[in-house]
Short mmCIF file of C-alpha atoms in Angstrom, two decimals:
data_model
loop_
_atom_site.label_atom_id
_atom_site.label_comp_id
_atom_site.label_asym_id
_atom_site.label_seq_id
_atom_site.Cartn_x
_atom_site.Cartn_y
_atom_site.Cartn_z
CA MET C 16 -9.65 20.70 -26.33
CA ARG C 17 -10.26 19.63 -29.82
CA ALA C 18 -7.30 21.66 -31.15
CA ALA C 19 -5.02 20.05 -28.85
CA ARG C 20 -6.38 16.67 -30.02
CA LEU C 21 -5.98 17.49 -33.42
CA ILE C 22 -2.52 18.51 -32.89
CA LYS C 23 -1.66 15.16 -31.01
CA MET C 24 -3.39 13.21 -33.93
CA VAL C 25 -0.94 14.75 -36.52
CA LEU C 26 2.09 14.08 -34.33
CA LEU C 27 0.94 10.34 -33.72
CA LEU C 28 0.67 10.13 -37.45
CA GLN C 29 4.15 11.69 -38.01
CA SER C 30 5.61 9.25 -35.66
CA ARG C 31 4.50 6.33 -37.49
CA PRO C 32 3.78 5.11 -40.96
CA SER C 33 0.04 4.23 -40.66
CA MET C 34 -2.34 3.92 -37.78
CA THR C 35 -5.98 2.23 -37.76
CA ALA C 36 -9.08 4.18 -36.18
CA ALA C 37 -8.89 2.03 -33.34
CA GLU C 38 -5.36 2.73 -32.42
CA LEU C 39 -6.01 6.51 -32.74
CA ALA C 40 -9.05 6.04 -30.74
CA ARG C 41 -7.40 4.58 -27.99
CA GLU C 42 -4.34 6.99 -28.12
CA LEU C 43 -6.46 10.13 -28.21
CA GLU C 44 -9.09 8.53 -25.70
CA VAL C 45 -12.20 9.35 -28.11
CA SER C 46 -14.40 6.91 -30.10
CA GLU C 47 -13.56 5.89 -33.66
CA ARG C 48 -16.44 8.21 -34.99
CA THR C 49 -14.72 11.07 -33.51
CA VAL C 50 -11.31 9.86 -35.10
CA THR C 51 -13.05 10.01 -38.65
CA ARG C 52 -14.60 13.41 -37.82
CA ASP C 53 -11.12 14.87 -36.79
CA ALA C 54 -9.45 13.26 -39.84
CA GLN C 55 -11.79 14.98 -41.97
CA ALA C 56 -11.37 18.32 -40.21
CA LEU C 57 -7.40 17.92 -40.41
CA SER C 58 -7.77 17.41 -44.29
CA GLU C 59 -10.19 20.28 -44.85
CA ALA C 60 -7.56 22.32 -42.93
CA GLY C 61 -4.90 21.37 -45.47
CA VAL C 62 -3.25 18.35 -43.49
CA PRO C 63 -2.72 15.61 -45.98
CA VAL C 64 -4.29 13.13 -43.96
CA TYR C 65 -5.05 9.88 -46.17
CA ALA C 66 -7.37 7.24 -45.33
CA ASP C 67 -6.59 3.71 -46.63
CA ARG C 68 -9.80 1.67 -46.73
CA GLY C 69 -10.05 -2.20 -46.48
CA ARG C 70 -9.17 -4.50 -43.57
CA ALA C 71 -5.61 -3.65 -43.15
CA GLY C 72 -6.46 0.15 -43.73
CA GLY C 73 -5.67 3.04 -41.56
CA TYR C 74 -4.85 6.86 -41.70
CA ARG C 75 -1.61 8.09 -42.70
CA LEU C 76 -0.10 11.36 -43.83
CA ILE C 77 1.31 11.67 -47.46
CA GLY C 78 3.55 14.23 -49.35
CA GLY C 79 6.33 14.18 -46.78
CA TYR C 80 4.24 16.30 -44.55
CA ARG C 81 6.73 16.27 -41.38
CA THR C 82 9.21 18.25 -39.42
CA ARG C 83 12.49 16.47 -39.14
CA LEU C 84 15.05 17.02 -36.18
CA THR C 85 18.12 16.59 -37.76
CA GLY C 86 21.60 16.19 -36.11
CA LEU C 87 20.92 13.84 -33.58
CA ALA C 88 22.66 10.50 -32.90
CA ARG C 89 21.17 7.50 -31.66
CA SER C 90 22.67 7.86 -28.31
CA GLU C 91 21.52 11.31 -28.24
CA ALA C 92 18.00 10.55 -29.32
CA GLU C 93 17.79 7.52 -26.67
CA ALA C 94 19.13 9.98 -23.88
CA LEU C 95 16.32 12.36 -24.26
CA PHE C 96 13.72 9.62 -23.43
CA LEU C 97 16.19 8.81 -20.25
CA SER C 98 15.84 12.44 -19.12
CA GLY C 99 12.22 12.08 -17.49
CA VAL C 100 11.19 10.11 -14.51
CA PRO C 101 7.79 9.07 -15.05
CA GLY C 102 6.52 8.48 -11.44
CA ALA C 103 8.12 11.99 -10.43
CA LEU C 104 6.63 13.71 -13.38
CA ARG C 105 3.28 12.38 -12.55
CA GLU C 106 3.63 13.35 -8.96
CA MET C 107 4.15 16.98 -9.97
CA GLY C 108 1.38 17.08 -12.23
CA LEU C 109 3.58 17.28 -15.21
CA GLU C 110 2.80 13.69 -16.81
CA ASP C 111 0.85 15.19 -19.91
CA ALA C 112 3.21 17.86 -20.55
CA ALA C 113 6.07 15.23 -20.63
CA SER C 114 4.08 12.81 -22.72
CA ALA C 115 3.28 15.63 -25.28
CA ALA C 116 7.02 16.53 -25.51
CA ARG C 117 8.26 13.17 -25.99
CA LEU C 118 5.46 12.78 -28.91
CA LYS C 119 6.84 15.84 -30.57
CA VAL C 120 10.26 14.81 -30.40
CA SER C 121 9.34 11.33 -31.85
CA ALA C 122 7.62 12.87 -34.73
CA ALA C 123 10.25 15.32 -35.51
CA LEU C 124 13.03 12.48 -35.34
CA LEU C 125 14.38 10.85 -38.68
CA PRO C 126 12.67 7.57 -39.31
CA SER C 127 15.81 5.52 -38.45
CA LEU C 128 15.71 7.05 -34.95
CA ARG C 129 12.01 6.55 -34.50
CA ASP C 130 12.65 3.56 -32.16
CA ALA C 131 14.93 5.57 -29.67
CA SER C 132 12.04 5.71 -27.01
CA ARG C 133 11.41 2.05 -27.09
CA THR C 134 14.90 0.86 -26.96
CA ALA C 135 15.60 3.53 -24.16
CA THR C 136 12.69 2.63 -21.92
CA GLN C 137 13.24 -1.40 -22.54
CA ARG C 138 16.67 -0.91 -21.19
CA PHE C 139 16.70 1.60 -18.23
CA HIS C 140 14.09 2.23 -15.58
CA LEU C 141 14.34 4.33 -12.45
CA ASP C 142 12.58 3.11 -9.40
CA ALA C 143 13.05 5.87 -6.77
CA PRO C 144 11.32 4.81 -3.73
CA ASN C 145 13.20 2.44 -0.83
CA TRP C 146 12.31 -1.15 -0.57
CA PHE C 147 9.65 -2.08 1.96
CA LYS C 148 8.10 1.56 1.69
CA GLU C 149 5.04 2.46 0.18
CA PRO C 150 5.45 5.95 -1.69
CA LYS C 151 2.95 8.72 -0.88
CA THR C 152 2.46 11.69 -3.02
CA PRO C 153 2.35 15.01 -0.94
CA GLU C 154 -1.12 16.50 -1.28
CA LEU C 155 0.45 19.85 -1.93
CA LEU C 156 3.58 18.86 -4.34
CA PRO C 157 1.71 20.12 -7.48
CA ALA C 158 1.07 23.42 -5.86
CA VAL C 159 4.65 23.69 -5.15
CA ALA C 160 6.06 22.31 -8.33
CA ASP C 161 4.00 25.15 -10.12
CA ALA C 162 5.64 27.76 -7.94
CA VAL C 163 8.95 26.39 -8.64
CA TRP C 164 8.66 26.44 -12.55
CA ASP C 165 7.18 29.91 -12.36
CA ASP C 166 9.70 31.36 -9.96
CA ARG C 167 6.70 32.66 -7.58
CA ARG C 168 6.85 33.13 -3.88
CA ILE C 169 4.92 30.95 -1.32
CA VAL C 170 3.62 31.00 1.88
CA ALA C 171 3.87 27.90 3.19
CA ARG C 172 2.69 26.56 6.79
CA TYR C 173 4.55 23.20 7.76
CA ARG C 174 4.57 21.16 10.93
CA ARG C 175 7.90 21.61 13.09
CA GLY C 176 7.69 19.14 16.08
CA GLU C 177 4.44 19.53 17.90
CA SER C 178 3.73 23.00 16.48
CA GLU C 179 3.23 24.69 13.02
CA VAL C 180 5.34 27.49 11.48
CA GLU C 181 4.41 29.81 8.60
CA ARG C 182 7.18 30.97 6.25
CA GLU C 183 7.29 33.11 3.05
CA LEU C 184 9.65 31.20 0.66
CA GLU C 185 11.43 31.47 -2.74
CA PRO C 186 10.97 27.99 -4.15
CA TYR C 187 14.32 27.23 -6.00
CA GLY C 188 14.08 23.42 -6.73
CA LEU C 189 12.49 20.20 -5.93
CA VAL C 190 14.54 16.95 -4.76
CA LEU C 191 13.29 13.46 -4.98
CA LYS C 192 15.29 11.35 -2.28
CA ALA C 193 14.34 7.80 -1.77
CA GLY C 194 10.71 8.27 -2.21
CA VAL C 195 10.44 11.61 -0.23
CA TRP C 196 10.05 15.09 -1.81
CA TYR C 197 11.89 17.75 -0.45
CA LEU C 198 11.75 21.60 -1.38
CA CYS C 199 15.12 23.74 -1.39
CA ALA C 200 13.94 27.20 -0.91
CA ARG C 201 15.44 30.63 0.24
CA VAL C 202 13.47 32.55 3.06
CA ALA C 203 12.20 35.79 1.68
CA GLY C 204 13.78 38.53 3.25
CA HIS C 205 16.92 36.73 4.93
CA GLY C 206 18.76 35.05 1.92
CA VAL C 207 19.10 31.88 3.64
CA PHE C 208 18.54 28.65 1.95
CA ARG C 209 16.84 25.77 3.57
CA VAL C 210 15.38 22.48 2.94
CA TYR C 211 11.92 21.48 3.79
CA ARG C 212 10.15 18.11 3.42
CA ILE C 213 6.73 18.58 1.30
CA ASP C 214 4.89 15.98 3.28
CA ARG C 215 4.93 18.28 6.26
CA PHE C 216 3.56 21.15 4.60
CA THR C 217 0.14 21.84 5.76
CA ALA C 218 -0.97 24.66 3.45
CA VAL C 219 0.67 26.38 0.67
CA ASP C 220 -0.43 29.84 -0.79
CA SER C 221 1.31 31.07 -4.10
CA GLY C 222 -0.06 34.50 -5.21
CA ASP C 223 1.51 36.04 -8.35
CA GLU C 224 4.60 37.98 -6.88
CA ARG C 225 7.58 36.46 -8.44
CA PHE C 226 11.11 36.23 -7.13
CA GLU C 227 14.35 37.29 -8.78
CA ARG C 228 16.44 33.93 -9.05
CA ASP C 229 19.95 33.81 -8.28
CA GLU C 230 21.31 32.48 -11.33
CA GLU C 231 24.61 31.20 -9.49
CA PHE C 232 22.26 28.88 -7.35
CA ASP C 233 23.51 25.18 -8.01
CA LEU C 234 20.65 22.87 -7.08
CA PRO C 235 23.04 19.45 -7.40
CA GLY C 236 25.68 21.20 -5.42
CA PHE C 237 23.51 22.81 -2.69
CA TRP C 238 21.68 19.36 -2.16
CA GLU C 239 24.85 17.50 -2.12
CA GLU C 240 26.15 19.70 0.71
CA ARG C 241 23.32 19.99 2.85
CA ALA C 242 22.86 16.06 2.46
CA GLU C 243 26.31 15.51 3.86
CA GLN C 244 25.64 18.00 6.74
CA PHE C 245 22.45 16.18 7.51
CA ALA C 246 24.37 12.99 7.75
CA ARG C 247 26.94 14.31 9.92
CA SER C 248 24.59 15.97 12.19
CA LEU C 249 22.91 12.62 12.90
CA LEU C 250 26.32 11.06 14.18
CA ARG C 251 26.07 12.37 17.72
CA ALA C 252 27.84 9.25 19.47
CA GLU C 253 31.09 7.30 19.16
CA VAL C 254 31.70 3.63 19.86
CA VAL C 255 35.31 1.76 19.99
CA VAL C 256 35.27 -1.32 18.35
CA ARG C 257 37.75 -4.14 17.19
CA VAL C 258 36.97 -5.44 13.68
CA SER C 259 38.09 -8.74 11.94
CA PRO C 260 39.50 -8.58 8.37
CA GLY C 261 36.06 -9.67 7.26
CA GLY C 262 34.21 -7.40 9.37
CA VAL C 263 36.09 -4.58 7.87
CA ARG C 264 35.06 -5.26 4.53
CA ARG C 265 31.23 -5.48 5.65
CA LEU C 266 31.45 -2.37 7.84
CA PRO C 267 30.63 0.02 5.07
CA TYR C 268 27.44 -1.65 4.05
CA THR C 269 26.13 -1.91 7.88
CA VAL C 270 27.04 1.48 9.10
CA ASP C 271 27.05 5.10 7.57
CA PRO C 272 29.70 4.46 4.67
CA GLY C 273 31.35 7.77 5.29
CA SER C 274 31.99 7.51 8.98
CA ALA C 275 33.01 3.93 8.33
CA ARG C 276 35.52 5.13 5.73
CA GLU C 277 36.87 7.89 8.18
CA ALA C 278 37.11 5.56 11.03
CA LEU C 279 39.24 2.93 9.00
CA GLU C 280 41.53 5.69 7.85
CA THR C 281 42.48 6.69 11.07
CA ALA C 282 42.47 3.29 12.64
CA GLY C 283 45.76 1.70 14.05
CA VAL C 284 47.79 -1.07 12.98
CA PRO C 285 46.10 -4.31 12.68
CA ASP C 286 47.10 -6.80 15.52
CA GLY C 287 48.58 -10.44 15.18
CA GLU C 288 45.21 -11.68 14.09
CA GLY C 289 44.58 -8.79 11.31
CA TRP C 290 41.87 -7.27 13.71
CA VAL C 291 42.02 -3.33 13.85
CA THR C 292 40.66 -1.12 16.81
CA LEU C 293 38.80 1.99 15.70
CA THR C 294 36.33 4.72 16.79
CA LEU C 295 33.30 4.79 14.88
CA PRO C 296 30.68 7.70 14.88
CA VAL C 297 27.25 6.40 15.28
CA GLU C 298 23.76 8.25 15.56
CA SER C 299 23.37 6.59 19.01
CA GLU C 300 24.02 3.46 21.17
CA GLU C 301 20.57 2.04 20.21
CA VAL C 302 21.22 2.53 16.59
CA ALA C 303 24.64 1.20 16.86
CA HIS C 304 23.69 -1.83 18.64
CA THR C 305 21.15 -2.74 15.56
CA GLN C 306 23.78 -1.97 13.02
CA LEU C 307 26.72 -3.74 14.59
CA ALA C 308 24.71 -6.86 15.40
CA ALA C 309 24.60 -7.43 11.63
CA LEU C 310 28.41 -8.22 11.66
CA GLY C 311 27.77 -11.10 14.41
CA PRO C 312 31.16 -12.30 15.86
CA GLU C 313 33.22 -10.23 13.28
CA VAL C 314 33.29 -7.31 15.66
CA GLU C 315 33.97 -6.80 19.54
CA VAL C 316 32.52 -3.60 21.02
CA LEU C 317 35.03 -2.35 23.36
CA ALA C 318 33.48 0.95 24.70
CA PRO C 319 31.02 2.18 26.15
CA PRO C 320 30.61 -0.41 28.80
CA GLU C 321 27.14 -0.20 28.72
CA LEU C 322 26.76 -1.20 24.75
CA ARG C 323 29.54 -3.87 25.38
CA GLU C 324 27.68 -5.38 28.31
CA ARG C 325 24.31 -5.42 25.97
CA PHE C 326 26.27 -7.38 23.19
CA ALA C 327 27.88 -9.75 26.01
CA ASP C 328 24.15 -10.49 27.09
CA ASP C 329 23.04 -10.95 23.35
CA ALA C 330 26.05 -13.50 22.99
CA ILE C 331 25.04 -15.39 26.34
CA ARG C 332 21.35 -15.72 25.06
CA LEU C 333 22.36 -16.66 21.52
CA ALA C 334 24.68 -19.67 22.90
CA GLU C 335 21.95 -20.86 25.26
CA LEU C 336 19.22 -20.61 22.30
CA TYR C 337 21.58 -22.69 19.79
CA ARG C 338 22.85 -24.94 22.61
CA GLY C 339 19.25 -26.28 23.09
#
């Protein structure tokens, strides 16, 4: 524990011209007395830590004691500090490792690039969860993440409907989508890749058995393909609508963008008023009612009859409401 703290102290001093005992104590989460003892231990070990006395004093390294990482442009250095997603790293149990890595890079950079971390984090921030949803970290995520990093097989129990199922999996990769964690894994013995929501896992047992990773596996490509398949699988119904020019512009923002694009590409010629008639894939009539209602008078439902009647009732109620 102390050895790791001493290394961190050296890296902190490499990344800054000077630090007071109070600043080091805060960064290392120890007392100032411990900082003094650690500085003395480093000096006795041959690390040139120098203590400036007085009110503006502090600790610094002398004699050019530092490792420099050369050949990095400013944009490259800043990109390094954008590669981590703080919230995701924290949820996977990797926050300390990422912090140590960033500190090592900072300490090794040329002095002119030392502010790369600050300039990057001041300009870009990723907030992964959806609006109006409280993100909840799956309890078993760190265990799954460890297995992913080490290429270790796991035996996972997960909820499927009202029952629980047990599978032996080869965990290939993790995906964070709109605040929800997913595991992309190959079912052991079957060679089939599947996607699992980690918050549905009820138990994860990871032993020491490793699996041989398929180096041709492309996690981003696999996820993109499965996500598209999943989105399409939800669209099990169709509605026929007549949409105004304004409604056409707003349609991709109210329904699935892919289905809106396909429907518009196959739509007929606009009528004399510029309205187009199209067949729109939707998840269900209930979902279509909610989505299309956002277009108001810019859309007319032609079929199915039950949905058209529902919109007609909505129109009557709205007219009565506003007439009053």
